[in-house]
XYZ file of C-alpha atoms in Angstrom:
710
model
C -5.246 15.172 21.015
C -7.855 12.511 20.289
C -11.332 12.387 21.742
C -13.588 9.422 22.417
C -15.572 8.368 19.340
C -19.338 8.668 19.349
C -21.592 5.657 19.944
C -22.338 5.176 16.229
C -18.670 5.524 15.387
C -17.716 2.960 18.024
C -20.035 0.376 16.440
C -18.342 0.732 13.064
C -14.878 0.734 14.643
C -15.715 -2.533 16.380
C -16.714 -4.040 13.024
C -13.489 -2.856 11.425
C -11.378 -4.041 14.338
C -12.819 -7.535 13.900
C -12.389 -7.390 10.133
C -8.802 -6.215 10.534
C -7.898 -9.488 12.228
C -9.224 -11.533 9.298
C -6.513 -12.737 6.964
C -6.541 -11.849 3.297
C -7.479 -14.721 1.020
C -4.840 -16.080 -1.316
C -4.543 -14.466 -4.732
C -7.705 -14.703 -6.839
C -6.995 -15.520 -10.480
C -9.777 -14.150 -12.693
C -10.253 -14.921 -16.366
C -12.442 -12.574 -18.421
C -13.874 -13.829 -21.714
C -14.146 -11.114 -24.363
C -14.872 -8.309 -21.893
C -13.730 -4.690 -22.091
C -11.689 -2.772 -19.530
C -14.793 -0.715 -18.706
C -16.462 -3.958 -17.617
C -13.536 -5.645 -15.848
C -11.952 -2.771 -13.887
C -14.941 -2.131 -11.581
C -15.015 -5.859 -10.775
C -11.331 -5.956 -9.832
C -11.716 -2.788 -7.769
C -14.752 -4.265 -6.019
C -12.847 -7.439 -5.120
C -9.839 -5.511 -3.853
C -12.079 -3.369 -1.647
C -13.496 -6.615 -0.238
C -10.079 -7.746 1.014
C -9.343 -10.100 -1.855
C -6.206 -10.005 -4.000
C -7.534 -10.203 -7.582
C -5.527 -10.489 -10.769
C -7.369 -10.292 -14.072
C -6.513 -11.844 -17.427
C -8.412 -11.229 -20.681
C -8.869 -13.898 -23.354
C -10.693 -13.340 -26.628
C -10.064 -16.464 -28.689
C -10.239 -20.212 -28.214
C -6.453 -20.599 -28.445
C -5.871 -17.865 -25.864
C -8.296 -19.667 -23.556
C -6.552 -23.030 -23.954
C -3.135 -21.432 -23.468
C -4.345 -19.702 -20.298
C -5.724 -22.987 -18.904
C -2.335 -24.641 -19.350
C -0.426 -21.775 -17.718
C -1.952 -21.783 -14.227
C -4.864 -22.708 -12.000
C -7.815 -20.302 -12.345
C -10.379 -19.449 -9.678
C -13.279 -17.829 -11.579
C -14.204 -17.255 -15.222
C -16.494 -14.289 -15.988
C -18.214 -13.495 -19.271
C -21.110 -11.423 -20.617
C -23.947 -12.120 -23.049
C -22.122 -10.258 -25.826
C -21.571 -12.584 -28.758
C -17.831 -12.795 -29.375
C -15.551 -15.174 -31.219
C -15.260 -17.245 -28.050
C -18.266 -17.566 -25.743
C -19.020 -18.952 -22.316
C -20.632 -21.987 -23.939
C -17.374 -22.740 -25.759
C -15.490 -22.346 -22.483
C -17.833 -24.775 -20.735
C -17.227 -27.346 -23.484
C -13.449 -27.192 -23.028
C -13.690 -27.264 -19.228
C -15.683 -30.500 -19.437
C -13.352 -31.981 -22.035
C -10.256 -31.187 -19.952
C -11.979 -32.054 -16.638
C -11.273 -28.592 -15.175
C -13.095 -27.399 -12.058
C -13.454 -23.631 -12.582
C -16.736 -21.835 -11.773
C -18.295 -19.680 -14.501
C -20.246 -16.507 -13.767
C -22.281 -14.839 -16.495
C -22.972 -11.095 -16.370
C -26.291 -10.205 -18.003
C -27.872 -6.822 -18.908
C -30.776 -7.124 -16.458
C -32.495 -9.480 -14.029
C -34.718 -11.092 -16.665
C -35.601 -14.637 -15.576
C -34.882 -15.815 -19.130
C -31.157 -15.227 -18.604
C -31.208 -17.053 -15.276
C -33.091 -20.037 -16.687
C -30.804 -20.296 -19.699
C -27.715 -20.041 -17.501
C -28.890 -22.791 -15.158
C -29.683 -25.031 -18.134
C -26.112 -24.488 -19.347
C -24.750 -25.436 -15.879
C -23.340 -21.960 -15.270
C -22.732 -21.494 -11.552
C -24.125 -17.945 -11.281
C -25.975 -15.442 -13.469
C -25.757 -11.854 -12.204
C -27.077 -8.550 -13.641
C -24.224 -6.216 -14.581
C -25.498 -3.335 -12.462
C -25.852 -5.468 -9.294
C -22.307 -5.012 -7.954
C -23.100 -6.190 -4.440
C -24.826 -9.308 -5.752
C -21.832 -9.980 -7.995
C -19.488 -9.687 -5.024
C -21.563 -12.170 -3.045
C -21.689 -14.562 -6.000
C -17.920 -14.440 -6.523
C -17.245 -14.961 -2.815
C -19.661 -17.888 -2.730
C -18.070 -19.555 -5.755
C -14.577 -19.013 -4.334
C -15.633 -20.608 -1.051
C -17.249 -23.544 -2.857
C -14.192 -23.975 -5.085
C -11.874 -23.924 -2.095
C -14.065 -26.496 -0.337
C -13.939 -28.781 -3.388
C -10.174 -28.422 -3.634
C -9.780 -29.177 0.066
C -12.078 -32.187 -0.311
C -9.935 -33.575 -3.140
C -6.794 -33.009 -1.072
C -8.447 -34.666 1.917
C -9.529 -37.677 -0.145
C -5.982 -38.049 -1.439
C -4.567 -37.725 2.078
C -7.133 -40.231 3.363
C -6.097 -42.756 0.727
C -2.437 -42.328 1.691
C -3.300 -42.556 5.386
C -5.276 -45.782 4.863
C -2.341 -47.363 3.043
C 0.008 -46.342 5.836
C -2.508 -47.537 8.435
C -2.729 -50.987 6.837
C 1.057 -51.204 6.729
C 1.306 -50.256 10.405
C -1.362 -52.812 11.342
C 0.639 -55.611 9.774
C 3.874 -54.689 11.547
C 2.347 -53.660 14.883
C 3.387 -55.478 18.059
C -0.166 -54.975 19.352
C -2.603 -57.801 18.704
C -5.005 -56.272 16.162
C -7.748 -57.549 13.885
C -10.358 -55.869 11.672
C -13.880 -57.273 11.489
C -17.013 -56.850 9.437
C -19.564 -57.651 12.098
C -18.352 -60.932 13.580
C -16.228 -61.905 10.543
C -12.458 -61.332 10.657
C -11.248 -59.430 7.554
C -7.674 -58.865 8.688
C -5.417 -60.146 11.453
C -1.792 -59.317 12.105
C 0.932 -61.693 13.235
C 0.759 -60.438 16.825
C -2.867 -61.457 17.343
C -2.268 -64.765 15.582
C 0.630 -65.518 17.938
C -1.372 -64.427 21.000
C -4.199 -66.788 20.027
C -1.808 -69.644 19.267
C -1.929 -69.659 15.460
C 1.188 -69.812 13.274
C -0.171 -67.599 10.498
C -2.708 -64.733 10.562
C -4.219 -66.079 7.318
C -5.691 -68.913 9.394
C -8.007 -66.398 11.097
C -9.277 -64.689 7.933
C -12.964 -65.295 7.252
C -13.572 -66.964 10.607
C -15.915 -65.758 13.340
C -14.350 -63.531 15.981
C -16.603 -64.982 18.673
C -14.948 -68.395 18.177
C -11.819 -66.898 19.756
C -13.609 -66.351 23.085
C -15.193 -68.552 25.718
C -18.777 -69.708 25.313
C -19.893 -67.599 28.295
C -18.671 -64.369 26.639
C -19.769 -64.942 23.029
C -23.206 -63.398 23.456
C -21.776 -60.302 25.181
C -19.227 -59.854 22.395
C -21.793 -60.242 19.602
C -24.130 -57.732 21.271
C -21.284 -55.222 21.546
C -20.303 -55.690 17.903
C -23.932 -55.208 16.855
C -24.219 -52.028 18.943
C -21.016 -50.666 17.404
C -22.506 -51.062 13.937
C -26.108 -50.027 14.556
C -25.700 -47.212 17.104
C -22.480 -45.678 15.749
C -20.626 -46.094 19.032
C -17.101 -44.765 18.756
C -15.248 -46.841 21.359
C -15.929 -49.764 23.651
C -13.943 -51.933 26.038
C -14.700 -55.443 27.312
C -13.109 -57.778 29.838
C -13.345 -61.264 28.284
C -11.821 -64.725 28.390
C -10.060 -65.631 25.137
C -9.551 -69.156 23.798
C -6.290 -70.175 22.102
C -5.974 -72.609 19.204
C -5.119 -75.384 21.672
C -8.314 -74.517 23.636
C -6.413 -73.071 26.602
C -7.901 -69.865 27.996
C -6.594 -66.491 29.227
C -8.134 -63.261 30.483
C -7.903 -60.339 28.098
C -8.930 -56.748 27.633
C -10.702 -56.219 24.306
C -10.801 -52.660 22.887
C -13.121 -51.915 19.960
C -13.187 -48.856 17.735
C -14.547 -48.018 14.261
C -11.957 -48.017 11.485
C -11.489 -48.505 7.745
C -9.779 -51.384 6.022
C -9.432 -51.950 2.293
C -11.595 -48.851 1.618
C -14.496 -50.187 3.692
C -15.820 -49.448 7.169
C -14.958 -52.042 9.792
C -14.424 -52.544 13.524
C -10.860 -52.699 14.779
C -10.273 -54.887 17.822
C -7.152 -54.848 19.969
C -6.408 -57.672 22.403
C -4.298 -57.214 25.505
C -3.327 -60.201 27.638
C -3.059 -57.943 30.703
C -6.486 -57.509 32.193
C -7.029 -54.147 33.873
C -9.177 -53.783 36.920
C -12.121 -51.394 36.532
C -10.639 -49.075 39.140
C -7.369 -48.843 37.208
C -9.240 -48.146 33.955
C -11.087 -45.284 35.651
C -7.910 -43.837 37.178
C -6.296 -43.651 33.741
C -9.087 -41.276 32.662
C -9.012 -38.884 35.618
C -7.091 -35.755 36.551
C -5.506 -36.475 39.939
C -6.107 -33.035 41.500
C -9.688 -32.320 40.440
C -11.060 -35.836 40.122
C -12.554 -34.788 36.774
C -11.691 -36.343 33.430
C -8.179 -35.501 32.180
C -7.029 -33.930 28.916
C -6.557 -37.173 26.959
C -9.974 -38.514 27.852
C -11.595 -35.117 27.215
C -9.997 -34.882 23.756
C -11.186 -38.378 22.840
C -14.708 -37.668 24.055
C -14.812 -34.320 22.250
C -13.694 -36.024 19.020
C -16.475 -38.575 19.401
C -18.977 -35.826 20.178
C -17.961 -33.965 17.014
C -18.280 -37.157 14.982
C -21.783 -37.869 16.285
C -22.826 -34.260 15.637
C -21.476 -34.480 12.096
C -23.690 -37.493 11.431
C -26.714 -35.380 12.436
C -29.181 -35.262 15.292
C -26.618 -34.966 18.087
C -26.053 -31.215 18.472
C -24.700 -30.057 21.824
C -22.610 -27.275 23.398
C -19.126 -26.860 24.827
C -18.530 -24.701 27.916
C -14.930 -23.597 28.414
C -14.370 -22.283 31.965
C -11.204 -20.198 32.321
C -10.152 -19.009 35.799
C -9.460 -15.271 35.682
C -6.668 -14.886 38.248
C -5.127 -18.358 38.443
C -1.597 -17.099 37.752
C -1.890 -14.495 40.510
C -3.006 -17.163 42.995
C -0.083 -19.381 42.034
C 2.338 -16.473 42.366
C 0.985 -15.333 45.756
C 0.144 -18.623 47.473
C 1.799 -21.356 45.428
C 0.753 -24.636 43.838
C -0.872 -25.940 47.023
C -3.276 -22.988 47.088
C -4.068 -23.470 43.393
C -4.781 -27.160 43.943
C -7.210 -26.321 46.748
C -9.053 -23.861 44.500
C -9.223 -26.508 41.756
C -10.599 -29.120 44.171
C -13.258 -26.740 45.512
C -14.358 -25.625 42.043
C -14.481 -29.250 40.876
C -16.850 -29.999 43.761
C -19.014 -27.031 42.735
C -19.121 -28.186 39.122
C -20.150 -31.716 40.110
C -22.929 -30.200 42.224
C -24.333 -27.972 39.454
C -23.734 -30.144 36.353
C -25.816 -33.268 35.803
C -23.893 -36.531 35.384
C -25.334 -36.840 31.875
C -22.823 -34.191 30.791
C -19.050 -34.610 30.732
C -16.863 -32.609 33.135
C -13.133 -32.298 32.505
C -10.036 -30.333 33.414
C -8.209 -29.979 30.079
C -5.707 -27.386 31.291
C -4.160 -26.220 34.544
C -6.324 -23.093 34.795
C -9.469 -24.249 33.029
C -12.378 -26.671 33.100
C -14.715 -27.843 30.346
C -18.245 -29.168 30.083
C -19.552 -31.111 27.089
C -23.196 -30.171 27.561
C -25.383 -32.724 25.779
C -28.257 -30.398 24.927
C -28.631 -28.625 21.558
C -30.122 -25.428 23.033
C -27.431 -22.709 23.360
C -29.724 -20.676 25.626
C -29.753 -23.514 28.150
C -25.980 -23.773 27.884
C -25.462 -20.058 28.551
C -27.944 -20.203 31.442
C -25.944 -23.029 33.005
C -22.728 -21.098 32.334
C -24.132 -18.053 34.139
C -25.032 -20.204 37.162
C -21.541 -21.712 37.223
C -19.954 -18.272 36.857
C -21.958 -16.962 39.819
C -21.219 -20.048 41.943
C -17.472 -19.874 41.285
C -17.295 -16.141 42.061
C -19.048 -16.833 45.382
C -16.716 -19.673 46.354
C -14.109 -19.059 49.073
C -11.233 -21.525 49.405
C -8.753 -21.775 52.254
C -5.100 -22.794 52.114
C -2.504 -22.316 54.867
C -4.911 -20.050 56.790
C -5.322 -17.853 53.689
C -8.696 -17.278 52.048
C -8.728 -17.413 48.253
C -11.435 -16.149 45.936
C -11.482 -16.235 42.152
C -13.797 -15.563 39.229
C -14.040 -17.160 35.811
C -14.792 -16.319 32.187
C -16.872 -18.904 30.352
C -16.915 -19.255 26.578
C -19.790 -21.234 25.080
C -19.823 -22.618 21.546
C -22.292 -24.871 19.779
C -21.355 -28.248 18.288
C -23.353 -29.255 15.208
C -23.011 -31.005 11.847
C -21.337 -27.810 10.594
C -18.668 -27.770 13.302
C -15.045 -28.152 12.115
C -12.194 -29.856 13.982
C -11.581 -30.197 17.722
C -8.802 -27.625 17.475
C -11.139 -25.028 15.944
C -13.984 -25.653 18.397
C -11.591 -25.226 21.341
C -10.172 -22.036 19.810
C -13.704 -20.669 19.488
C -14.579 -21.449 23.096
C -11.257 -20.115 24.423
C -11.573 -17.037 22.233
C -15.056 -16.303 23.586
C -13.733 -16.610 27.160
C -10.685 -14.438 26.413
C -12.854 -11.759 24.800
C -14.691 -11.308 28.117
C -11.420 -10.312 29.773
C -10.546 -8.145 26.767
C -13.805 -6.207 27.212
C -13.573 -6.240 31.000
C -10.173 -6.800 32.613
C -11.762 -8.582 35.584
C -13.510 -11.171 33.432
C -16.302 -12.867 35.421
C -18.793 -13.318 32.589
C -20.276 -15.575 29.923
C -20.101 -15.228 26.146
C -21.582 -17.348 23.372
C -19.337 -17.652 20.313
C -20.922 -16.308 17.149
C -19.314 -16.486 13.715
C -18.409 -13.108 12.241
C -20.386 -12.153 9.168
C -19.766 -9.062 7.133
C -22.435 -6.397 7.227
C -23.301 -5.568 3.638
C -25.314 -2.462 4.456
C -22.892 -0.321 6.405
C -21.807 2.406 3.954
C -23.896 5.122 5.609
C -22.450 4.283 9.025
C -18.941 4.304 7.583
C -19.408 7.739 6.021
C -20.734 9.102 9.314
C -17.868 7.469 11.173
C -15.259 9.101 8.927
C -16.937 12.492 9.218
C -16.888 12.072 12.988
C -13.236 10.974 12.951
C -12.210 14.076 10.988
C -14.129 16.426 13.293
C -12.923 14.734 16.489
C -9.374 14.316 15.122
C -9.519 10.587 15.787
C -7.030 9.912 13.004
C -3.273 9.621 12.733
C -0.582 8.898 10.156
C 1.931 6.076 10.076
C 4.983 5.845 7.842
C 6.605 2.772 6.295
C 10.055 2.928 4.678
C 10.598 2.073 1.019
C 14.169 0.797 0.893
C 16.571 0.860 -2.060
C 17.542 -2.585 -3.371
C 19.076 -1.882 -6.788
C 18.368 1.846 -7.005
C 21.235 4.318 -6.995
C 18.977 6.941 -5.391
C 20.202 6.604 -1.804
C 20.563 10.299 -0.975
C 16.837 10.698 -0.273
C 14.774 8.498 2.017
C 11.449 7.136 0.813
C 8.341 6.473 2.895
C 4.702 5.639 2.271
C 2.095 7.255 4.476
C -0.802 5.243 5.930
C -3.973 6.530 7.571
C -5.223 4.976 10.794
C -8.428 5.618 12.710
C -8.138 5.570 16.487
C -10.589 3.339 18.330
C -12.085 3.810 21.775
C -9.224 1.916 23.435
C -6.527 3.605 21.375
C -6.263 0.771 18.850
C -5.252 1.684 15.305
C -7.666 0.657 12.536
C -7.030 0.921 8.819
C -9.892 2.524 6.848
C -8.707 0.824 3.649
C -11.095 -2.050 4.402
C -13.993 0.080 3.199
C -12.681 3.407 1.850
C -12.608 2.158 -1.748
C -16.318 1.339 -1.549
C -17.281 4.929 -0.709
C -16.772 6.378 -4.187
C -20.237 7.889 -4.115
C -19.333 9.954 -1.063
C -17.283 13.142 -0.994
C -15.894 11.955 2.330
C -13.043 10.158 0.524
C -11.905 13.534 -0.873
C -11.954 15.033 2.628
C -9.940 12.110 3.968
C -7.378 12.378 1.152
C -6.975 16.109 1.746
C -6.504 15.548 5.483
C -3.787 12.974 4.744
C -2.024 15.253 2.247
C -2.051 18.212 4.625
C -0.854 16.201 7.645
C 1.851 14.522 5.569
C 3.198 17.867 4.424
C 3.278 19.130 8.019
C 5.352 16.070 8.951
C 7.644 16.647 5.977
C 8.193 20.269 7.016
C 9.337 19.106 10.457
C 11.671 16.551 8.875
C 13.134 19.107 6.452
C 13.901 21.423 9.358
C 15.890 18.505 10.822
C 17.773 18.206 7.506
C 15.930 14.947 6.714
C 14.923 15.014 3.054
C 12.191 12.384 2.905
C 10.289 11.618 -0.269
C 6.784 10.530 0.753
C 4.219 8.449 -1.179
C 0.578 9.479 -0.624
C -2.382 7.337 -1.726
C -5.278 8.895 -3.632
C -8.803 7.498 -3.899
C -10.601 7.261 -7.231
C -12.983 10.001 -6.081
C -10.099 12.435 -5.592
C -8.696 11.392 -8.958
C -11.880 12.734 -10.565
C -11.975 15.956 -8.532
C -10.188 18.791 -10.350
C -10.744 21.146 -7.409
C -8.258 19.075 -5.425
C -5.537 20.057 -7.895
C -6.232 23.761 -7.289
C -6.301 23.137 -3.535
C -2.986 21.248 -3.740
C -1.343 23.993 -5.793
C -2.215 26.575 -3.136
C -1.100 24.253 -0.328
C 2.286 23.676 -1.981
C 2.788 27.404 -2.424
C 2.153 28.051 1.274
C 4.162 25.073 2.533
C 7.341 25.968 0.717
C 8.274 22.287 0.244
C 10.024 20.998 -2.896
C 7.092 19.459 -4.753
C 9.174 16.636 -6.254
C 9.366 15.095 -2.766
C 5.636 14.376 -2.950
C 4.753 11.167 -4.814
C 1.036 10.559 -5.365
C -0.013 6.912 -5.651
C -2.873 5.921 -7.950
C -4.291 2.410 -8.157
C -3.970 0.831 -11.594
C -7.623 -0.233 -11.420
C -8.744 3.352 -10.739
C -6.531 4.683 -13.511
C -7.887 2.081 -15.933
C -11.517 2.837 -15.029
C -11.050 6.628 -15.241
C -8.191 6.823 -17.715
C -8.903 10.364 -18.976
C -9.168 11.679 -15.417
C -5.990 9.831 -14.407
C -4.039 11.225 -17.365
C -5.210 14.784 -16.676
C -4.472 14.445 -12.953
C -0.980 13.037 -13.615
C -0.170 15.693 -16.232
C -1.242 18.458 -13.823
C 0.791 16.961 -10.958
C 3.855 16.978 -13.207
C 3.273 20.665 -13.932
C 3.290 21.202 -10.159
C 6.610 19.237 -10.128
C 5.088 16.396 -8.087
C 5.753 12.764 -8.958
C 3.376 9.893 -9.712
C 3.347 6.219 -8.762
C 1.026 3.537 -10.128
C 0.326 0.860 -7.495
C -1.255 -2.602 -7.926
C 0.472 -2.748 -11.299
C -0.306 -5.890 -13.276
C -3.669 -6.594 -11.663
C -5.958 -5.307 -14.432
C -6.253 -6.227 -18.106
C -5.179 -2.684 -19.077
C -1.722 -2.456 -17.485
C 0.194 -1.457 -20.608
C -2.340 1.216 -21.604
C -2.311 2.729 -18.103
C 1.486 2.777 -18.125
C 1.528 4.569 -21.466
C -1.177 7.145 -20.689
C -0.289 8.024 -17.085
C 3.489 7.696 -17.601
C 4.328 7.350 -13.870
C 7.731 7.948 -12.307
C 7.379 4.909 -10.044
C 5.580 1.607 -10.551
C 4.630 -0.563 -7.571
C 3.861 -4.172 -8.449
C 0.594 -5.697 -7.297
C 1.105 -7.484 -4.000
C -0.261 -10.744 -5.435
C 2.967 -11.244 -7.405
C 5.074 -10.949 -4.265
C 2.710 -13.267 -2.378
C 3.298 -15.841 -5.116
C 7.045 -15.527 -4.632
C 6.527 -16.053 -0.894
C 4.823 -19.388 -1.554
C 7.159 -22.340 -1.751
C 7.886 -23.326 -5.316
C 6.006 -20.376 -6.808
C 6.872 -19.619 -10.426
C 8.337 -16.139 -10.923
C 7.775 -15.942 -14.692
C 4.922 -13.438 -14.318
C 7.050 -11.149 -12.141
C 10.052 -11.334 -14.486
C 7.846 -10.584 -17.477
C 6.381 -7.507 -15.785
C 9.772 -6.266 -14.631
C 11.243 -6.656 -18.113
C 8.449 -4.479 -19.544
C 9.094 -1.808 -16.908
C 12.877 -1.882 -17.341
C 12.558 -1.325 -21.074
C 10.540 1.821 -20.298
C 13.053 2.855 -17.602
C 10.505 2.935 -14.781
C 11.534 2.857 -11.126
C 10.054 -0.326 -9.651
C 8.855 -1.077 -6.109
C 7.972 -4.484 -4.652
C 5.516 -4.342 -1.700
C 4.663 -6.991 0.925
C 8.248 -8.274 1.156
C 8.353 -10.701 4.084
C 11.717 -12.484 3.927
C 15.296 -12.583 2.687
C 14.596 -15.330 0.133
C 12.107 -13.120 -1.691
C 14.460 -10.150 -1.449
C 17.171 -12.237 -3.116
C 14.856 -13.096 -5.997
C 13.787 -9.463 -6.379
C 17.391 -8.261 -6.301
C 18.334 -10.661 -9.105
C 15.286 -9.472 -11.060
C 16.481 -5.860 -10.806
C 13.734 -4.405 -8.588
C 14.737 -0.901 -7.483
C 12.949 -0.619 -4.104
C 11.362 -3.012 -1.617
C 8.764 -2.442 1.081
C 7.167 -4.616 3.746
C 6.803 -5.443 7.421
C 9.932 -7.600 7.236
C 11.928 -4.381 6.830
C 9.752 -2.327 9.177
C 5.997 -2.097 9.785
C 4.316 1.332 9.594
C 5.359 3.532 12.533
C 4.490 6.943 13.958
C 7.795 8.497 12.915
C 10.006 8.498 9.826
C 12.970 7.021 11.700
C 14.106 3.973 9.714
C 17.871 3.408 9.680
C 18.745 3.365 5.969
C 22.436 2.603 6.735
C 23.590 5.375 4.403
C 25.684 7.419 6.839
């Protein structure tokens, strides 16, 4: 029975719960220049513990480097100051010659400024002392983020070029009367606007003044508007003017102006409409009929313009997203009419409390929004608190029934660093939703803050794990490992996973940080708890005639602890379980870093009749040596290979090469992270023995997967 975690534990659990929801980055391809396994393995292990999926490749000569560049796209190149046949300076030369964008990081013996100065002179992106692991991690993450930004920028520029070509094609064929102007000069006109203005060909309009197409009384107004569009970065404008045809006849028109691009240059796009709209009709098109506030389309356009102005600098502001807490209940109990009355009353309240300088809208049925044109988030949250209080105090009446509701308000800042409209709305909605997640009734205000990892949390994590063991706030989950080509179908295979139990009963994986706690004996305690609990579960299954072979993960700290082997020997003797049904999983990176310890541990496990599995196989530069020294019974491929197969058009040569090596040595192979039938088909053809992944079944409390073998 679990108990509530302590206050300190809860803080760490909250951090992990947030981190758990963050997606893993795509595979990180690392190239090491002339480095040893002792230097590369800790780096790969560090990256894996930081929720990256690294795969290392060692090159020692110029030809190996050039071959590697032609094989795939690389994310980071790391090298040391050791003088080898091929140096970082040589690599930089080839990267420039081949126009390759790959960041270089140099690892130096100490933090001497001489190394830093020399590295910067050589245009190396980062120079990091070898012993500064945390600094190295930050440097690699920074370079990966910068590289990804540059790649996205190149993709965006390519997409923009394609979009501009398509835009120009659509302009020419559009039935709307459109022209593009540089100031008052017409750069482009389509056939529709030429016809509307009484010209046979649009070429007749090119190079002429736009104001010549309008009556003398409106020319000054038009020129002022065009000037304002250029000088004040206005996003949209609309004018009611009188146009003049080629035969000097006149007609009323609606002129819409917006910034655009034509022929790779900024311009103003104008659209003429012969139907002149009354001001009242123009306003009605922008409003939500029930609330009288601006509708979704107008809100989206205004938010886009707000983001654009903020991006240009000096126009920071805030978005308030007001979500009604019990709107669905009101609609269920009283109906649409009651909901509409609540919306009307709240709209009146909002108009009363929000100055007209700020934009009020109803973007969704159960929500309102305020674009608050003030850069101070404190002012925005103060206003949000006032609105929250006013709405909770409002009482509406419908069909002699009184209705009261509350709201949750998410606030997010808009600045030159703000991404797209979709993201900003997700942030504001997420902040509002989190209020209800923390408090089911809602009725609160929350300012969105970006999540940043805490780099100084190891002590808290150790304490939290100690507390979890004492309070028994841990549990095991089991995921099936299913035969694909293997003939071993008499026994069922599972992998055991540890989960911490949060304050609200949520399950949190400790793998996010456990690998970083090698200096703490707590990882040994955790491993022993998992082993003991797993064996208790196996005993229950054996009594039910279920012979399950279970894979148990070991940390690098346990791998180096010989006392654990004595403890395990005694535990096996008391448990009375067949030891060959226990398979201990060791990470290839750990085995490579502590090869003597791994070999001794594996040899001793074999003497106890247990089995061994190497996981993350193929991720280090020492895969073949680890395979030879540890001699495992099972080999689990690194998940990055399977992720590559999951990507459309991914090349499977690396996987096939690995599998061929393992088949020659008659190793039983396992593919993790299998998420679809297409990948399973590829793995089956490649001869993989077992597959594992959430597609088959996610980790569960019980070993109850239907293996279809009865």
